[in-house]
C-alpha cells in the first residue's frame, strides 16, 4: 500500500511541476497585465515551494519506512532517498535563496540583475522538474505482463 501511495505522491508532484511550467505561468503572462501576472506566478511559486518541501519530506520518510520494512532492497542511500533530497535542495536554492535576491534586483540593487537571477532560477526549476520526473518514473509499480493464453 505504501508503495502505491509513494508512486501517487511522486506522480502528483511531477504533474504539479509540469502544470506550473507548461500551463499556469505561460498562460498568466499571455493573458494578464505583466505586473499582475508576475504577482500571480510569484504566488504559484510560493505554493509550489511549500508543496515541494512537504512532498519531498514525505517521500523521504516513506522511502525510509519501506527500506526498514524490507519492501525495497539495496542501500539506505538509494535513489528513492536521494532524488527527493536533491529536489528539496533545488527548491531551497531556487525559491528560498534566489527569490529574495530577485526582490533586491527588482529595486536596482545587488550585484546580479533580475534577468540573471531569473535565468538561474529557471535552471534550478528545470533540474528539479527532471529530478522529480525521474523519481516518479522510478517508483511507479511495475505491472506484470498478462499471462499468454
Coordinates of N, CA and C in Angstrom, one line a residue:
X1 N 0.8 -1.2 0.0 CA 0.0 0.0 0.0 C 0.9 1.3 0.0
X2 N 1.9 1.3 0.8 CA 2.8 2.4 0.9 C 3.5 2.6 -0.4
X3 N 3.8 1.5 -1.1 CA 4.5 1.7 -2.4 C 3.6 2.4 -3.4
X4 N 2.3 2.2 -3.4 CA 1.4 2.9 -4.3 C 1.2 4.3 -3.9
X5 N 1.1 4.6 -2.6 CA 1.0 6.0 -2.1 C 2.2 6.8 -2.5
X6 N 3.4 6.2 -2.4 CA 4.6 6.8 -2.8 C 4.6 7.1 -4.2
X7 N 4.2 6.2 -5.1 CA 4.1 6.4 -6.5 C 3.1 7.5 -6.9
X8 N 2.0 7.5 -6.2 CA 0.9 8.5 -6.4 C 1.5 9.9 -6.1
X9 N 2.1 10.0 -4.9 CA 2.6 11.3 -4.5 C 3.7 11.8 -5.5
X10 N 4.6 10.9 -5.9 CA 5.6 11.3 -6.9 C 5.0 11.8 -8.2
X11 N 4.0 11.1 -8.6 CA 3.3 11.4 -9.9 C 2.6 12.8 -9.7
X12 N 1.9 13.0 -8.6 CA 1.3 14.3 -8.3 C 2.2 15.4 -8.3
X13 N 3.4 15.2 -7.7 CA 4.4 16.2 -7.7 C 4.9 16.5 -9.1
X14 N 5.2 15.5 -9.9 CA 5.6 15.7 -11.3 C 4.6 16.5 -12.1
X15 N 3.3 16.1 -11.9 CA 2.2 16.7 -12.6 C 2.1 18.2 -12.2
X16 N 2.2 18.5 -10.9 CA 2.2 19.9 -10.4 C 3.3 20.7 -11.1
X17 N 4.5 20.2 -11.1 CA 5.6 20.9 -11.7 C 5.3 21.2 -13.2
X18 N 4.9 20.2 -13.9 CA 4.6 20.3 -15.4 C 3.5 21.3 -15.6
X19 N 2.4 21.3 -14.7 CA 1.3 22.2 -14.9 C 1.8 23.7 -14.7
X20 N 2.6 23.9 -13.6 CA 3.1 25.3 -13.4 C 3.9 25.7 -14.6
X21 N 4.9 24.9 -15.0 CA 5.8 25.3 -16.0 C 5.2 25.4 -17.4
X22 N 4.3 24.5 -17.8 CA 3.8 24.5 -19.1 C 2.5 25.1 -19.3
X23 N 1.7 25.3 -18.3 CA 0.4 25.9 -18.4 C 0.1 27.2 -17.6
X24 N 0.3 27.1 -16.3 CA -0.1 28.2 -15.5 C 0.8 29.5 -15.7
X25 N 2.1 29.3 -15.6 CA 2.9 30.5 -15.8 C 2.9 31.1 -17.2
X26 N 3.0 30.3 -18.3 CA 2.9 30.9 -19.6 C 1.6 31.6 -19.9
X27 N 0.5 30.9 -19.4 CA -0.8 31.5 -19.7 C -1.1 32.8 -18.9
X28 N -0.5 32.8 -17.7 CA -0.6 34.1 -16.9 C 0.0 35.2 -17.6
X29 N 1.2 35.0 -18.2 CA 1.8 36.1 -18.9 C 1.2 36.4 -20.2
X30 N 0.5 35.4 -20.8 CA -0.2 35.6 -22.1 C -1.5 36.4 -21.9
X31 N -2.1 36.3 -20.8 CA -3.5 36.9 -20.6 C -3.6 38.0 -19.7
X32 N -2.7 38.1 -18.7 CA -2.7 39.2 -17.7 C -1.7 40.3 -18.0
X33 N -2.0 41.4 -17.4 CA -1.0 42.5 -17.4 C 0.3 42.0 -16.8
X34 N 1.4 42.5 -17.2 CA 2.7 42.0 -16.8 C 2.9 42.0 -15.3
X35 N 2.6 43.1 -14.6 CA 2.7 43.2 -13.1 C 1.8 42.2 -12.4
X36 N 0.6 42.1 -12.9 CA -0.4 41.2 -12.2 C 0.1 39.7 -12.5
X37 N 0.5 39.4 -13.7 CA 1.0 38.1 -14.0 C 2.2 37.7 -13.1
X38 N 3.1 38.7 -12.9 CA 4.2 38.4 -12.1 C 3.8 38.1 -10.6
X39 N 2.8 38.9 -10.1 CA 2.4 38.6 -8.7 C 1.7 37.2 -8.7
X40 N 0.9 36.9 -9.7 CA 0.2 35.6 -9.7 C 1.2 34.4 -9.8
X41 N 2.2 34.5 -10.7 CA 3.2 33.5 -10.8 C 4.1 33.4 -9.5
X42 N 4.4 34.6 -8.9 CA 5.1 34.5 -7.7 C 4.4 33.8 -6.6
X43 N 3.0 34.0 -6.5 CA 2.2 33.2 -5.6 C 2.2 31.7 -5.9
X44 N 2.2 31.4 -7.2 CA 2.2 30.0 -7.6 C 3.5 29.3 -7.2
X45 N 4.6 30.1 -7.3 CA 5.9 29.5 -6.9 C 6.0 29.4 -5.4
X46 N 5.4 30.3 -4.7 CA 5.4 30.1 -3.2 C 4.6 28.8 -2.8
X47 N 3.5 28.6 -3.4 CA 2.7 27.4 -3.1 C 3.5 26.2 -3.6
X48 N 4.1 26.3 -4.8 CA 4.9 25.2 -5.3 C 6.1 24.8 -4.3
X49 N 6.7 25.8 -3.8 CA 7.8 25.6 -2.9 C 7.4 24.9 -1.6
X50 N 6.2 25.3 -1.1 CA 5.7 24.6 0.1 C 5.3 23.2 -0.2
X51 N 4.6 23.0 -1.3 CA 4.3 21.6 -1.7 C 5.5 20.8 -1.9
X52 N 6.5 21.3 -2.5 CA 7.8 20.6 -2.8 C 8.4 20.1 -1.5
X53 N 8.5 21.0 -0.5 CA 9.1 20.6 0.7 C 8.3 19.5 1.4
X54 N 7.0 19.7 1.4 CA 6.1 18.7 2.0 C 6.2 17.3 1.3
X55 N 6.1 17.4 0.0 CA 6.2 16.1 -0.8 C 7.5 15.5 -0.7
X56 N 8.6 16.3 -0.7 CA 9.9 15.7 -0.6 C 10.2 15.0 0.7
X57 N 9.7 15.7 1.8 CA 9.9 15.1 3.1 C 9.1 13.8 3.3
X58 N 7.8 13.9 2.8 CA 7.0 12.7 2.9 C 7.6 11.5 2.1
X59 N 8.1 11.8 0.9 CA 8.7 10.7 0.1 C 10.0 10.2 0.7
X60 N 10.8 11.0 1.4 CA 11.9 10.5 2.1 C 11.5 9.6 3.2
X61 N 10.5 10.1 4.0 CA 10.0 9.3 5.1 C 9.5 7.9 4.7
X62 N 8.7 8.0 3.6 CA 8.2 6.7 3.0 C 9.3 5.8 2.6
X63 N 10.3 6.3 1.9 CA 11.4 5.5 1.5 C 12.1 4.9 2.7
X64 N 12.3 5.6 3.8 CA 13.0 5.1 5.0 C 12.1 3.9 5.5
X65 N 10.8 4.1 5.6 CA 9.9 3.1 6.1 C 9.9 1.9 5.2
X66 N 9.9 2.0 3.9 CA 9.9 0.9 3.0 C 11.2 0.2 3.1
X67 N 12.3 0.9 3.3 CA 13.6 0.2 3.4 C 13.7 -0.5 4.7
X68 N 13.2 0.1 5.8 CA 13.2 -0.6 7.1 C 12.4 -1.9 7.1
X69 N 11.2 -1.8 6.5 CA 10.3 -3.0 6.4 C 10.8 -4.0 5.4
X70 N 11.8 -3.7 4.6 CA 12.3 -4.7 3.6 C 11.5 -4.7 2.3
X71 N 10.7 -3.7 2.1 CA 9.9 -3.7 0.9 C 10.7 -3.2 -0.3
X72 N 11.8 -2.5 -0.1 CA 12.7 -2.1 -1.1 C 14.1 -2.5 -0.7
X73 N 14.8 -3.0 -1.6 CA 16.2 -3.5 -1.3 C 17.2 -2.5 -1.6
X74 N 18.5 -2.9 -1.4 CA 19.6 -2.1 -1.7 C 20.0 -1.2 -0.6
X75 N 20.8 -0.3 -0.8 CA 21.4 0.6 0.2 C 20.4 1.6 0.7
X76 N 20.6 2.0 1.9 CA 19.8 3.0 2.6 C 19.8 4.3 1.8
X77 N 20.9 4.6 1.2 CA 21.1 5.8 0.4 C 20.8 5.6 -1.1
X78 N 19.7 5.0 -1.4 CA 19.3 4.7 -2.8 C 18.7 6.0 -3.5
X79 N 18.4 5.8 -4.7 CA 17.8 6.9 -5.5 C 16.4 7.4 -5.0
X80 N 15.7 6.4 -4.4 CA 14.4 6.8 -3.8 C 14.6 7.8 -2.6
X81 N 15.7 7.8 -2.0 CA 16.0 8.7 -0.9 C 16.7 10.0 -1.5
X82 N 17.7 9.8 -2.4 CA 18.5 10.9 -2.9 C 17.7 11.8 -3.9
X83 N 16.8 11.3 -4.7 CA 16.1 12.2 -5.6 C 15.2 13.2 -5.0
X84 N 14.4 12.8 -4.0 CA 13.6 13.8 -3.3 C 14.5 14.8 -2.5
X85 N 15.6 14.3 -2.0 CA 16.5 15.2 -1.2 C 17.1 16.2 -2.2
X86 N 17.5 15.8 -3.4 CA 18.0 16.7 -4.4 C 17.0 17.7 -4.8
X87 N 15.7 17.2 -5.0 CA 14.6 18.2 -5.4 C 14.4 19.2 -4.3
X88 N 14.5 18.8 -3.1 CA 14.3 19.8 -2.0 C 15.4 20.8 -2.0
X89 N 16.6 20.3 -2.3 CA 17.8 21.3 -2.5 C 17.6 22.3 -3.6
X90 N 17.1 21.8 -4.7 CA 16.8 22.7 -5.8 C 15.7 23.7 -5.4
X91 N 14.7 23.3 -4.7 CA 13.7 24.2 -4.2 C 14.2 25.2 -3.3
X92 N 15.0 24.8 -2.3 CA 15.6 25.7 -1.4 C 16.5 26.8 -2.1
X93 N 17.3 26.3 -3.0 CA 18.2 27.2 -3.8 C 17.4 28.2 -4.6
X94 N 16.4 27.7 -5.3 CA 15.6 28.5 -6.2 C 14.7 29.5 -5.5
X95 N 13.8 29.0 -4.7 CA 12.8 29.8 -4.1 C 13.3 30.6 -2.8
X96 N 13.9 29.8 -1.9 CA 14.3 30.4 -0.6 C 15.6 31.2 -0.7
X97 N 16.5 31.0 -1.6 CA 17.7 31.7 -1.7 C 17.6 32.8 -2.8
X98 N 17.2 32.4 -4.0 CA 17.2 33.3 -5.2 C 16.1 34.3 -5.2
X99 N 14.9 33.9 -4.7 CA 13.7 34.8 -4.7 C 14.0 36.1 -3.9
X100 N 14.6 36.0 -2.7 CA 14.9 37.3 -2.0 C 15.9 38.2 -2.8
X101 N 16.8 37.5 -3.4 CA 17.8 38.2 -4.2 C 17.1 38.9 -5.4
X102 N 16.1 38.2 -6.0 CA 15.4 38.8 -7.1 C 14.6 40.0 -6.7
X103 N 14.1 40.0 -5.5 CA 13.3 41.2 -5.0 C 14.3 42.4 -4.9
X104 N 15.5 42.1 -4.4 CA 16.5 43.2 -4.3 C 16.9 43.7 -5.7
X105 N 17.0 42.8 -6.6 CA 17.4 43.1 -8.0 C 16.3 43.9 -8.7
X106 N 15.1 43.7 -8.4 CA 14.0 44.5 -8.9 C 14.1 45.9 -8.6
X107 N 14.6 46.2 -7.4 CA 14.8 47.6 -6.9 C 16.1 48.2 -7.4
X108 N 16.8 47.5 -8.3 CA 18.0 48.0 -8.9 C 19.3 47.9 -8.0
X109 N 19.2 47.1 -7.0 CA 20.3 46.9 -6.0 C 20.9 45.5 -6.2
X110 N 22.0 45.2 -5.6 CA 22.6 43.9 -5.7 C 23.6 43.8 -6.9
X111 N 24.4 42.8 -6.9 CA 25.4 42.6 -7.9 C 24.9 41.9 -9.1
X112 N 23.8 41.2 -9.0 CA 23.2 40.5 -10.2 C 21.9 41.2 -10.6
X113 N 21.7 41.1 -11.9 CA 20.4 41.7 -12.4 C 19.3 40.7 -12.2
X114 N 18.1 41.2 -12.3 CA 16.9 40.4 -12.2 C 16.9 39.3 -13.2
X115 N 17.3 39.6 -14.5 CA 17.3 38.7 -15.6 C 18.3 37.5 -15.3
X116 N 19.5 37.8 -14.8 CA 20.4 36.8 -14.5 C 19.9 35.9 -13.4
X117 N 19.3 36.4 -12.3 CA 18.8 35.6 -11.2 C 17.6 34.8 -11.7
X118 N 16.8 35.4 -12.6 CA 15.6 34.6 -13.1 C 16.1 33.4 -14.0
X119 N 17.2 33.6 -14.7 CA 17.7 32.5 -15.5 C 18.3 31.4 -14.7
X120 N 19.0 31.8 -13.6 CA 19.5 30.7 -12.7 C 18.3 30.0 -12.0
X121 N 17.3 30.8 -11.6 CA 16.1 30.2 -11.0 C 15.4 29.2 -12.0
X122 N 15.3 29.6 -13.2 CA 14.7 28.7 -14.2 C 15.5 27.4 -14.4
X123 N 16.8 27.5 -14.3 CA 17.7 26.3 -14.4 C 17.4 25.4 -13.3
X124 N 17.3 26.0 -12.0 CA 17.0 25.1 -10.9 C 15.7 24.5 -11.0
X125 N 14.7 25.2 -11.5 CA 13.3 24.7 -11.6 C 13.3 23.5 -12.6
X126 N 14.1 23.7 -13.7 CA 14.2 22.7 -14.8 C 14.9 21.4 -14.2
X127 N 15.9 21.6 -13.4 CA 16.6 20.5 -12.8 C 15.7 19.8 -11.8
X128 N 14.9 20.6 -11.1 CA 14.0 19.9 -10.1 C 12.9 19.2 -10.9
X129 N 12.4 19.7 -12.0 CA 11.4 19.0 -12.7 C 12.0 17.7 -13.3
X130 N 13.2 17.7 -13.8 CA 13.8 16.5 -14.3 C 14.0 15.5 -13.2
X131 N 14.5 15.9 -12.0 CA 14.7 15.1 -10.9 C 13.4 14.4 -10.4
X132 N 12.3 15.2 -10.3 CA 11.0 14.6 -9.9 C 10.4 13.7 -10.9
X133 N 10.6 14.0 -12.2 CA 10.1 13.1 -13.3 C 10.8 11.8 -13.2
X134 N 12.1 11.8 -13.0 CA 12.9 10.6 -12.9 C 12.4 9.8 -11.6
X135 N 12.2 10.5 -10.5 CA 11.7 9.9 -9.3 C 10.4 9.2 -9.5
X136 N 9.4 9.9 -10.2 CA 8.1 9.4 -10.5 C 8.2 8.1 -11.3
X137 N 9.1 8.2 -12.3 CA 9.3 7.0 -13.2 C 9.8 5.8 -12.4
X138 N 10.8 6.1 -11.6 CA 11.5 5.0 -10.8 C 10.6 4.3 -9.8
X139 N 9.7 5.1 -9.2 CA 8.9 4.5 -8.1 C 7.5 3.9 -8.6
X140 N 7.2 4.1 -9.9 CA 6.0 3.5 -10.4 C 6.0 2.0 -10.2
X141 N 4.9 1.4 -9.7 CA 4.9 0.0 -9.5 C 4.9 -0.7 -10.9
X142 N 5.7 -1.7 -11.0 CA 5.8 -2.4 -12.3 C 4.7 -3.4 -12.4
X143 N 4.0 -3.3 -13.6 CA 2.9 -4.1 -13.8 C 3.3 -5.3 -14.6
X144 N 3.1 -6.5 -14.0 CA 3.5 -7.7 -14.7 C 2.7 -7.9 -16.0
X145 N 3.3 -8.4 -17.0 CA 2.5 -8.7 -18.3 C 1.5 -9.8 -18.0
X146 N 0.4 -9.7 -18.8 CA -0.7 -10.7 -18.6 C -0.2 -12.0 -19.2
X147 N -0.5 -13.1 -18.5 CA -0.1 -14.4 -19.0 C -0.6 -14.7 -20.4
X148 N 0.2 -15.4 -21.2 CA -0.3 -15.8 -22.5 C -1.4 -16.9 -22.4
X149 N -2.3 -16.8 -23.3 CA -3.4 -17.8 -23.3 C -3.1 -18.9 -24.2

